[in-house]
Coordinates of C-alpha atoms in Angstrom, one line a residue:
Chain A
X1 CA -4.3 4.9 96.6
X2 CA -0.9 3.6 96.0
X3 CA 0.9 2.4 98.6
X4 CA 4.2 2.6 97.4
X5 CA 5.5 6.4 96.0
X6 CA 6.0 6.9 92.7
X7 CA 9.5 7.3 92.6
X8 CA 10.8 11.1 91.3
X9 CA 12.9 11.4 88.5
X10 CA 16.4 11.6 89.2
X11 CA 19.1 13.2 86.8
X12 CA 21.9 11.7 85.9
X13 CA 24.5 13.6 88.2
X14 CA 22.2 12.8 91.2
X15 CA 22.3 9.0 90.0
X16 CA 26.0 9.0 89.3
X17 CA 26.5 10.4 93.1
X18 CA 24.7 8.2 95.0
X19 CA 26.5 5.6 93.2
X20 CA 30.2 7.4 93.8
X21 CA 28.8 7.4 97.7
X22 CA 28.2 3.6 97.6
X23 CA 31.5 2.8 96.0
X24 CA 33.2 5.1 98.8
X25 CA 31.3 3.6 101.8
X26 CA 33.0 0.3 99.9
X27 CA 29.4 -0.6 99.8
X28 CA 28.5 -3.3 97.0
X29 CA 26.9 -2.5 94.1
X30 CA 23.9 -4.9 92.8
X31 CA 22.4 -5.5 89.6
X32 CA 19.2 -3.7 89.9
X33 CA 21.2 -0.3 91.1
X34 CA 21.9 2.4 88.6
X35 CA 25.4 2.4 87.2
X36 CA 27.2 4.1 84.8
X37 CA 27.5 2.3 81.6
X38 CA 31.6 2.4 81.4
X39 CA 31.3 0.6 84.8
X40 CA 28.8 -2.1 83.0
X41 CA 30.9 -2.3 80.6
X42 CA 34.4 -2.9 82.3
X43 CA 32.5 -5.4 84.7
X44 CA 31.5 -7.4 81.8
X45 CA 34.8 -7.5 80.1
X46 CA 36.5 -8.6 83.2
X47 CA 34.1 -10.9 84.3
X48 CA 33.6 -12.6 81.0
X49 CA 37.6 -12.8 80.5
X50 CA 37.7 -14.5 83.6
X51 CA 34.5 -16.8 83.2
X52 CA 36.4 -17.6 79.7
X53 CA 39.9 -18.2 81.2
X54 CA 38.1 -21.4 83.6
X55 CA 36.7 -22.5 80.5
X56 CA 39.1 -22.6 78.3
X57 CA 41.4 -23.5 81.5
X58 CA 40.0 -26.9 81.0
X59 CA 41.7 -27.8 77.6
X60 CA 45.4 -27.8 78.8
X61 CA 45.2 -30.1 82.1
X62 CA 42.1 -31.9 80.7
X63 CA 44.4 -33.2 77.8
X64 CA 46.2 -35.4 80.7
X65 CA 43.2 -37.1 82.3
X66 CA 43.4 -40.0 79.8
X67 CA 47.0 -40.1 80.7
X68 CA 47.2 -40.0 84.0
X69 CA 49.9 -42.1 85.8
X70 CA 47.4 -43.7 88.5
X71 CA 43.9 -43.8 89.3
X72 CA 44.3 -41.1 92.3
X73 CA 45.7 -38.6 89.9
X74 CA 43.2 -38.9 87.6
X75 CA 40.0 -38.6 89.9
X76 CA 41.8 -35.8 91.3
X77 CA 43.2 -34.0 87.9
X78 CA 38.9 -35.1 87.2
X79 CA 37.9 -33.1 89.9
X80 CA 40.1 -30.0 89.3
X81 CA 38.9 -29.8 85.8
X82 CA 35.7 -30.3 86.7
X83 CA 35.9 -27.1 89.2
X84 CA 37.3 -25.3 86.6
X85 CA 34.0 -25.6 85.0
X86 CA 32.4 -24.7 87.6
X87 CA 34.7 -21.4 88.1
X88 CA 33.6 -20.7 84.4
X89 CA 29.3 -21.4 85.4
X90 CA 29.8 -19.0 88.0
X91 CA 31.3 -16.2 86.7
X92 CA 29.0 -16.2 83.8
X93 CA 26.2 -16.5 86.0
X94 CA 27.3 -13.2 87.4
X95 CA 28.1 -11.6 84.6
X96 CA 24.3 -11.8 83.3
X97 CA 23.3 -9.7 86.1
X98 CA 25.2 -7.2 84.0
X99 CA 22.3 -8.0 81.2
X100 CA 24.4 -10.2 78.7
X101 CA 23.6 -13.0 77.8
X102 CA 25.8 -16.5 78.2
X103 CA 25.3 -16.9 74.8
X104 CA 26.4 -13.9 73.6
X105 CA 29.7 -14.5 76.1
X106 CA 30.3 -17.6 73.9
X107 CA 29.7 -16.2 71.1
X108 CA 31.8 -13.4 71.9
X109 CA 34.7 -16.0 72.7
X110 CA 34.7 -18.0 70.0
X111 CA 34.5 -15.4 67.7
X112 CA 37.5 -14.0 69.4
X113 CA 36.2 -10.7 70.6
X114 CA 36.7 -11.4 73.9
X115 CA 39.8 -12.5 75.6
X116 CA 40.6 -15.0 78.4
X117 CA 44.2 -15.5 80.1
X118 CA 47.2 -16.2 78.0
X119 CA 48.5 -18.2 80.3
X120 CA 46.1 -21.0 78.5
X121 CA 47.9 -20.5 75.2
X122 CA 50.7 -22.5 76.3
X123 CA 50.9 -26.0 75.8
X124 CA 50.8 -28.7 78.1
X125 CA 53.4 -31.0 77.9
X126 CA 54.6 -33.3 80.6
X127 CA 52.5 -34.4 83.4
X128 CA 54.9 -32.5 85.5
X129 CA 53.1 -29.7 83.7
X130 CA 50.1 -30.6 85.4
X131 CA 51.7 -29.7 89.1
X132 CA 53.1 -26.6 87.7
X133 CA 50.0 -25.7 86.9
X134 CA 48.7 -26.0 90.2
X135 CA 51.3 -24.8 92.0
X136 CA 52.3 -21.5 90.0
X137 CA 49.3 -20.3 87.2
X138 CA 46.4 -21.5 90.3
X139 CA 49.1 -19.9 92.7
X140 CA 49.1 -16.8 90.8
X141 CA 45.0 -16.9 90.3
X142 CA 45.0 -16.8 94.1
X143 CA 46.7 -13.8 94.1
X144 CA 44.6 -12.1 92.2
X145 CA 41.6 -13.6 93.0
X146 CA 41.7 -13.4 96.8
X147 CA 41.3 -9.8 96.3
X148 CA 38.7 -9.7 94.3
X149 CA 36.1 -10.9 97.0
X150 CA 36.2 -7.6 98.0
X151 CA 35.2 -6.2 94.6
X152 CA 32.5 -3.5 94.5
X153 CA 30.1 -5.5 92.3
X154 CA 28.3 -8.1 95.0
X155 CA 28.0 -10.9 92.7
X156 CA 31.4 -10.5 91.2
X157 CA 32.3 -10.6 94.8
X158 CA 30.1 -13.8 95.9
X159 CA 31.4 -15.4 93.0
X160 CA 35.0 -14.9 94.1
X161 CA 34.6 -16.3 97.5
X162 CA 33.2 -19.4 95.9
X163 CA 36.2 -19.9 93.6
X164 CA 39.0 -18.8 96.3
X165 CA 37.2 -21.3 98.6
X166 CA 37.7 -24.3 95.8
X167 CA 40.9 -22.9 94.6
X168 CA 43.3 -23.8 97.4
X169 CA 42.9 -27.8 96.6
X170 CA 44.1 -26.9 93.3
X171 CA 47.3 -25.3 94.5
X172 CA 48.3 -27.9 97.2
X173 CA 47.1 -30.9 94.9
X174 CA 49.7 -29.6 92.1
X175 CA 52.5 -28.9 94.9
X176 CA 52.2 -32.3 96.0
X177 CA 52.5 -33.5 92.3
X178 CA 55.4 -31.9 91.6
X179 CA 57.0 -33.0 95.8
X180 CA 56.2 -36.5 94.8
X181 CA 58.3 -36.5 91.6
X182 CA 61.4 -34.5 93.4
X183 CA 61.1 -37.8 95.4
X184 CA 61.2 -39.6 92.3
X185 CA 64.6 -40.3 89.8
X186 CA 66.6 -37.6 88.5
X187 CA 64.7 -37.8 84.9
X188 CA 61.6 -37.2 87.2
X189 CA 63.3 -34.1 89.1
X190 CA 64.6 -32.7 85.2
X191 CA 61.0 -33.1 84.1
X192 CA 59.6 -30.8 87.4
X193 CA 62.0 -28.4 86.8
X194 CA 61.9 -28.1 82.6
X195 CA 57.8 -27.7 83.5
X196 CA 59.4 -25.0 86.1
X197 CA 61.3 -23.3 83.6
X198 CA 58.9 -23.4 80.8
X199 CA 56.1 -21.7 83.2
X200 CA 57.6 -19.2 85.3
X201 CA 57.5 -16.2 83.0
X202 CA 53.9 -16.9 81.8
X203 CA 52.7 -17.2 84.9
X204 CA 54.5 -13.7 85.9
X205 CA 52.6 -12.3 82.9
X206 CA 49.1 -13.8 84.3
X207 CA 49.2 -10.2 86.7
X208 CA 49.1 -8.3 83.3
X209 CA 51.1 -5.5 82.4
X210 CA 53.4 -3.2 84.2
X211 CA 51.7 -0.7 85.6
X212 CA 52.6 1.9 83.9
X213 CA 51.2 0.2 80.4
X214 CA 48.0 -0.7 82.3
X215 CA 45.9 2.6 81.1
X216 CA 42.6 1.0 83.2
X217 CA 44.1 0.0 86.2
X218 CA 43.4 3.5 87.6
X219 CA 39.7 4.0 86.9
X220 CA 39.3 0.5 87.9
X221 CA 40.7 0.9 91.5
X222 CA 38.6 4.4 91.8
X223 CA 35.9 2.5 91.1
X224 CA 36.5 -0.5 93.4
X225 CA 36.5 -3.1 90.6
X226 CA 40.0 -4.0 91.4
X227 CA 41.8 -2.9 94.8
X228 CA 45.1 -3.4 94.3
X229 CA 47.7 -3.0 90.8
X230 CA 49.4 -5.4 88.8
X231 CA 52.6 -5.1 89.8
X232 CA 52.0 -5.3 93.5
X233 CA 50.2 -8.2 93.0
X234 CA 52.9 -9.7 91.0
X235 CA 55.3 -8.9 93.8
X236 CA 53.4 -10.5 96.4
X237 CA 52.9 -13.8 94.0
X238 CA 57.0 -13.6 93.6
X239 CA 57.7 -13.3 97.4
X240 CA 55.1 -16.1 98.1
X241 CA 56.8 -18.6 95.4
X242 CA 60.3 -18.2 96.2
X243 CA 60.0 -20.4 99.4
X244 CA 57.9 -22.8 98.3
X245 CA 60.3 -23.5 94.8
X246 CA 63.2 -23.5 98.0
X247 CA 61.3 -26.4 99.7
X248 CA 60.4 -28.0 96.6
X249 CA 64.4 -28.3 95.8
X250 CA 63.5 -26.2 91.8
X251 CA 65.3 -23.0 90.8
X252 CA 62.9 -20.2 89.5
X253 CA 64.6 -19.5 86.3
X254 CA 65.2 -15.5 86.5
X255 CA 69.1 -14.7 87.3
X256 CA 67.7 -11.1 88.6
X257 CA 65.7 -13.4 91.2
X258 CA 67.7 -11.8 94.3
X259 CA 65.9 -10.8 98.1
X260 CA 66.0 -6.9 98.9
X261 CA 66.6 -6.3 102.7
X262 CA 65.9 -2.7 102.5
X263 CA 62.5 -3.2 100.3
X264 CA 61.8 -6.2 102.4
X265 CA 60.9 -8.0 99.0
X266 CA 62.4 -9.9 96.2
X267 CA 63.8 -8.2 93.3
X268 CA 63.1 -10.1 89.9
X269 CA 63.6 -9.7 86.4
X270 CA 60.7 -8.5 83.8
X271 CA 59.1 -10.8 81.2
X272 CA 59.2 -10.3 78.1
X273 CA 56.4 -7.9 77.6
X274 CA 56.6 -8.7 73.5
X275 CA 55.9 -11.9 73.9
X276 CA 53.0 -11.3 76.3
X277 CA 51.6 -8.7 73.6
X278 CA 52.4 -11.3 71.3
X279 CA 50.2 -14.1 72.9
X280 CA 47.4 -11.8 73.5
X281 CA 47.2 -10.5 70.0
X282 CA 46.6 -14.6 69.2
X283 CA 50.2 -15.3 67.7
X284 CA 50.6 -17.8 71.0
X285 CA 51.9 -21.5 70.9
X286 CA 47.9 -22.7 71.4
X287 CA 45.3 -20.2 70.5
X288 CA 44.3 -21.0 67.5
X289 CA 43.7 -24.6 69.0
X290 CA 41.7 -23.6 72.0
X291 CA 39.4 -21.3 70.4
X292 CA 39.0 -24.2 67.4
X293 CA 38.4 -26.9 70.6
X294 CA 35.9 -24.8 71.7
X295 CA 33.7 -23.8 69.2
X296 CA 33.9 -27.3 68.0
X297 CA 32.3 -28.4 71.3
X298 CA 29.8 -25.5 71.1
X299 CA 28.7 -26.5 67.6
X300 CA 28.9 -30.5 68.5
X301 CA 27.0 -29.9 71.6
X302 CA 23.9 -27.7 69.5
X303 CA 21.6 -30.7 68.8
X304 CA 21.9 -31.4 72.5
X305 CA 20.8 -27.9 73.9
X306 CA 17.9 -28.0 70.9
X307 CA 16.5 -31.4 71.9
X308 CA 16.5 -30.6 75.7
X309 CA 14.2 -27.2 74.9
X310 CA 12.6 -29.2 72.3
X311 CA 11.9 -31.8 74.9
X312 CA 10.8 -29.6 78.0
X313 CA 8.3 -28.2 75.7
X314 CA 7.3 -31.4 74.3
X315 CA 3.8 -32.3 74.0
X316 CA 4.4 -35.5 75.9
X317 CA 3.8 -37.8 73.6
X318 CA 7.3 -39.8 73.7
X319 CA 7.6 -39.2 77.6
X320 CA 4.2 -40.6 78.2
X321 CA 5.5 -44.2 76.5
X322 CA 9.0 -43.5 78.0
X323 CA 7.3 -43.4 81.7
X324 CA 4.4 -46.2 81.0
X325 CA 7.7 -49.0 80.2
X326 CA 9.4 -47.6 83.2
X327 CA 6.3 -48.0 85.7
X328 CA 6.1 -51.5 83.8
X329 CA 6.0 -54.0 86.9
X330 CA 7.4 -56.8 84.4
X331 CA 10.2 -58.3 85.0
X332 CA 13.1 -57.2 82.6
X333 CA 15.3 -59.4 80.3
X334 CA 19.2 -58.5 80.4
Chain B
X1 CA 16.7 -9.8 76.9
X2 CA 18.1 -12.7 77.9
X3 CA 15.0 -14.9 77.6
X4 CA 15.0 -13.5 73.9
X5 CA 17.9 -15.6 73.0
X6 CA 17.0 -17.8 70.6
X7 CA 17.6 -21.2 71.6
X8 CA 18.8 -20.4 74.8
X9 CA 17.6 -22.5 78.1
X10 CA 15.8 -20.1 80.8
X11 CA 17.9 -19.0 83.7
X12 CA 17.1 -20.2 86.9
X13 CA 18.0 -18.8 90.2
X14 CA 19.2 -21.4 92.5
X15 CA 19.1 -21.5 96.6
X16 CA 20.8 -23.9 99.1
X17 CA 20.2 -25.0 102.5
X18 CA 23.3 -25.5 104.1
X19 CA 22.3 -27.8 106.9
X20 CA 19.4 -28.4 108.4
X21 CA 18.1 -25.4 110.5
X22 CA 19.5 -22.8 108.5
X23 CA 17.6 -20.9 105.4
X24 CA 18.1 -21.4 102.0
X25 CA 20.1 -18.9 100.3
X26 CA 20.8 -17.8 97.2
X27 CA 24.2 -19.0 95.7
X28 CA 23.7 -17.9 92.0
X29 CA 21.9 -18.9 88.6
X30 CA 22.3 -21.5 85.9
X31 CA 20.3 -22.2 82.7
X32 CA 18.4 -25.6 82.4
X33 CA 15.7 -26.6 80.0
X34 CA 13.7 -27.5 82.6
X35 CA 13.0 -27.9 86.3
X36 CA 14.3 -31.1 86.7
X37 CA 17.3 -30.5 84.6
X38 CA 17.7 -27.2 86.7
X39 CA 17.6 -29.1 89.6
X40 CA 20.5 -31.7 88.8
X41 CA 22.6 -28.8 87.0
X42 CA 22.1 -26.8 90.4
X43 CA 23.3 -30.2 92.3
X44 CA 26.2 -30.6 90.1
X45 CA 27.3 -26.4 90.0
X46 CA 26.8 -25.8 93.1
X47 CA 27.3 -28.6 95.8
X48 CA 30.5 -30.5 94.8
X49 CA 31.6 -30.4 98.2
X50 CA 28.7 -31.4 100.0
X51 CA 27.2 -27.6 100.5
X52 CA 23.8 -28.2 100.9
X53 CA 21.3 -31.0 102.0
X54 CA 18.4 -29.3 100.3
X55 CA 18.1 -27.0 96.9
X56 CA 15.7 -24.9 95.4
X57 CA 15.4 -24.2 92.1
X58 CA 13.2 -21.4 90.4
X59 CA 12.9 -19.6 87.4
X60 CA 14.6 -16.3 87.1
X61 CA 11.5 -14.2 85.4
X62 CA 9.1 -15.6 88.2
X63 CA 10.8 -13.5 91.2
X64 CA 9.3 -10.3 91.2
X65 CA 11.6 -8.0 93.2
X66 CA 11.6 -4.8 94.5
X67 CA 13.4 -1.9 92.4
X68 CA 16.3 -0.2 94.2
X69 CA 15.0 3.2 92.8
X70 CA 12.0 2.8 96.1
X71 CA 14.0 1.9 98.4
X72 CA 13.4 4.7 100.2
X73 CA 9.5 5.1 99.9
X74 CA 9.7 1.1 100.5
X75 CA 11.2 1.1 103.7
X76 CA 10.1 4.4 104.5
X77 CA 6.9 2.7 107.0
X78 CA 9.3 1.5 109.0
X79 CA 12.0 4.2 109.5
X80 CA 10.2 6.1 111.7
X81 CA 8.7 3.4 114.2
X82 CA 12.0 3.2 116.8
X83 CA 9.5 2.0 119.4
X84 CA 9.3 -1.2 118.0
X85 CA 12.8 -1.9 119.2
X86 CA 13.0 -2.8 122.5
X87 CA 16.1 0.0 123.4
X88 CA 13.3 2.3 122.9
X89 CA 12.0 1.7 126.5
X90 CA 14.0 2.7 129.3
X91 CA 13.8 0.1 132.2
X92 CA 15.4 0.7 135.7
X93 CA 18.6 -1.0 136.1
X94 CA 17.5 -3.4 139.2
X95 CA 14.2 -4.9 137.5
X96 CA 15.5 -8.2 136.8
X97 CA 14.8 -10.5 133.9
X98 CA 14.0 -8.0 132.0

């Protein structure tokens, strides 16, 4: 006798409502649970473009760790980069639960059919650069990141926390950079603020487009996937930054840049939205670069993944000698 | 599907213990070749700030789990037995210690 019921048959609209109900209790949704397939699918296109932006986040600051002007800046610029691969494992760890494979992601990256965050497609090219990083594009990730915890697919969600958690010391480890150089000479203070000026507009961009040219924001927001749109979240980032470039002593380059007293928020000036199209369509500064960087790594690093599964299901032979010269109680020659 | 891959290392689903006393819990997955490899990998993804004291690492196709389409004949055993909840039983207010 079976314990457990066979469970009935349900139709698709009974499937699709008890889903609706969780995403309006803001309940999460898990892997195993029935979803529809156009929320599958969104989920894994936003959650592979982000897994891809950490990755390929890596290239532009990693470029300075041989050049880094002391050893504390490099083990810390080390350690940021190394998060950002971190970012990138966990968010393709969640994505699987969506059933894709990490290999397809990559595949699907370097083959450019998936996207990751223009903001990468910029070049990197002062150490001052490095701070700006921090401070503004990890400044503006926050924004959007924090909240995402709350997204209605749970390990989405879990893998948010993680990341906003791990964030923050990139943000205050990039403000810090660029305080220390407005300590610094005047060339040192022109360098913070041509970084400044170079990054303020991509990093506006980094919140997407206006929300009136963002045809998904909508069904994403009904369906919990994101909670708020890109332009609030691009106010909020704007209203945020304005003191902190005040303290800092750098002027945000956008003449529009001006406090509303009767909004209670900042009025700014708009990218430019061609150039954002631009970038994403692959005509930016770096693209071509990062997606050649990274598919040489994928290709270099083949032999590696092949011997490690060749050598977990290895017949022991070599390990067997490996371990006998290792037990070896002899004493060993320099 | 994903073990299908070809060349791809098996996933693994990882757990930490925070501290000692507390569970391990599941913090998310990785690919390794192997369980030693899965082990380091899981050392080096998921406790760069000192998260855990202990981790367990398993493979992902040897957790058999239950399927979200019985929940309800799952847990149904124990939906109806309020008495095993210890509001169920009413106790005068002045029996002490109780």
């Amino acid at each position: 006798m079976p314990v457990v019921a066979e469970p009935e048959q349900e139709s698709e609209a009974q499937l699709e409502a008890r889903f609706e109900a969780v995403i309006n209790r803001k309940d999460r949704v898990e892997p195993r649970d029935w979803m529809p397939d156009a929320y599958r699918r969104t989920l894994v296109r936003q959650v592979a473009q982000h897994a891809h932006s950490e990755i390929i986040g890596m290239q532009p600051e990693g470029a300075w760790i041989g050049r880094a002007p002391s050893l504390r800046r490099k083990a810390i610029l080390l350690a940021k980069v190394q998060d950002e691969a971190g970012h990138g494992l966990y968010l393709y760890s969640a994505a699987e639960t969506l059933g894709v494979s990490r290999q397809e992601l990559t595949e699907m990256l370097i083959s450019g059919r998936q996207k990751y965050s223009s903001i990468f497609n910029y070049p990197t090219l002062s150490y001052a650069d490095v701070g700006t990083i921090g401070w503004l594009v990890d400044g503006a990730a926050i924004c959007n990141q924090v909240p995402l915890c709350r997204t209605s697919f749970g390990p989405y969600g879990r893998a948010m926390i993680r990341i906003c958690k791990e964030e923050s010391f990139h943000q205050r480890q990039g403000y810090e950079l660029l305080m220390t150089m407005m300590r610094g000479t005047d060339e040192q203070r022109a360098m913070v603020q041509e970084s400044v000026d170079r990054f303020w507009w991509p990093s506006l961009m980094m919140f997407g487009p206006p929300d009136d040219e963002s045809p998904n924001t909508a069904r994403s927001m009904a369906w919990g996937v994101k909670t708020h749109t890109n332009d609030e979240l691009r106010q909020r980032f704007v209203d945020m930054t304005v003191p902190q470039a005040k303290a800092l002593g750098v002027t945000l380059p956008d003449p529009e840049l001006v406090w509303n007293e009767e909004r209670g928020a900042h009025d700014f000036g708009q990218p430019d939205w061609d150039e954002f199209w631009d970038v994403v369509k692959g005509n930016g500064p770096c693209n071509a670069q990062r997606v050649a960087h990274r598919k040489k790594a994928w290709d270099d690093g083949a032999w590696v993944r092949e011997a490690a599964l060749a050598f977990a299901a290895g017949d022991g032979s070599d390990t067997s000698s490996d371990t006998s010269s290792d037990t070896s109680d002899g004493p060993r020659t320099a | 599907m994903t073990s299908e891959i070809r060349g791809e290392w098996p996933l693994y689903e990882v757990f930490v213990r925070g501290k000692r006393g507390l569970n391990h819990v599941h913090v998310g997955s990785l690919h390794a070749p192997d369980d030693q490899l899965a082990l380091r990998h899981a050392r080096d993804v998921y406790t760069r700030r000192n998260e855990g004291v202990s981790i367990w690492v398993v493979r992902s196709s040897a957790i058999t789990a239950s399927s979200p389409d019985e929940k309800d004949p799952l847990f149904a055993p124990s939906g109806d037995k309020v008495y095993r909840h210890p509001t169920f039983y009413d106790i005068p207010a002045d029996v002490p210690h109780m």
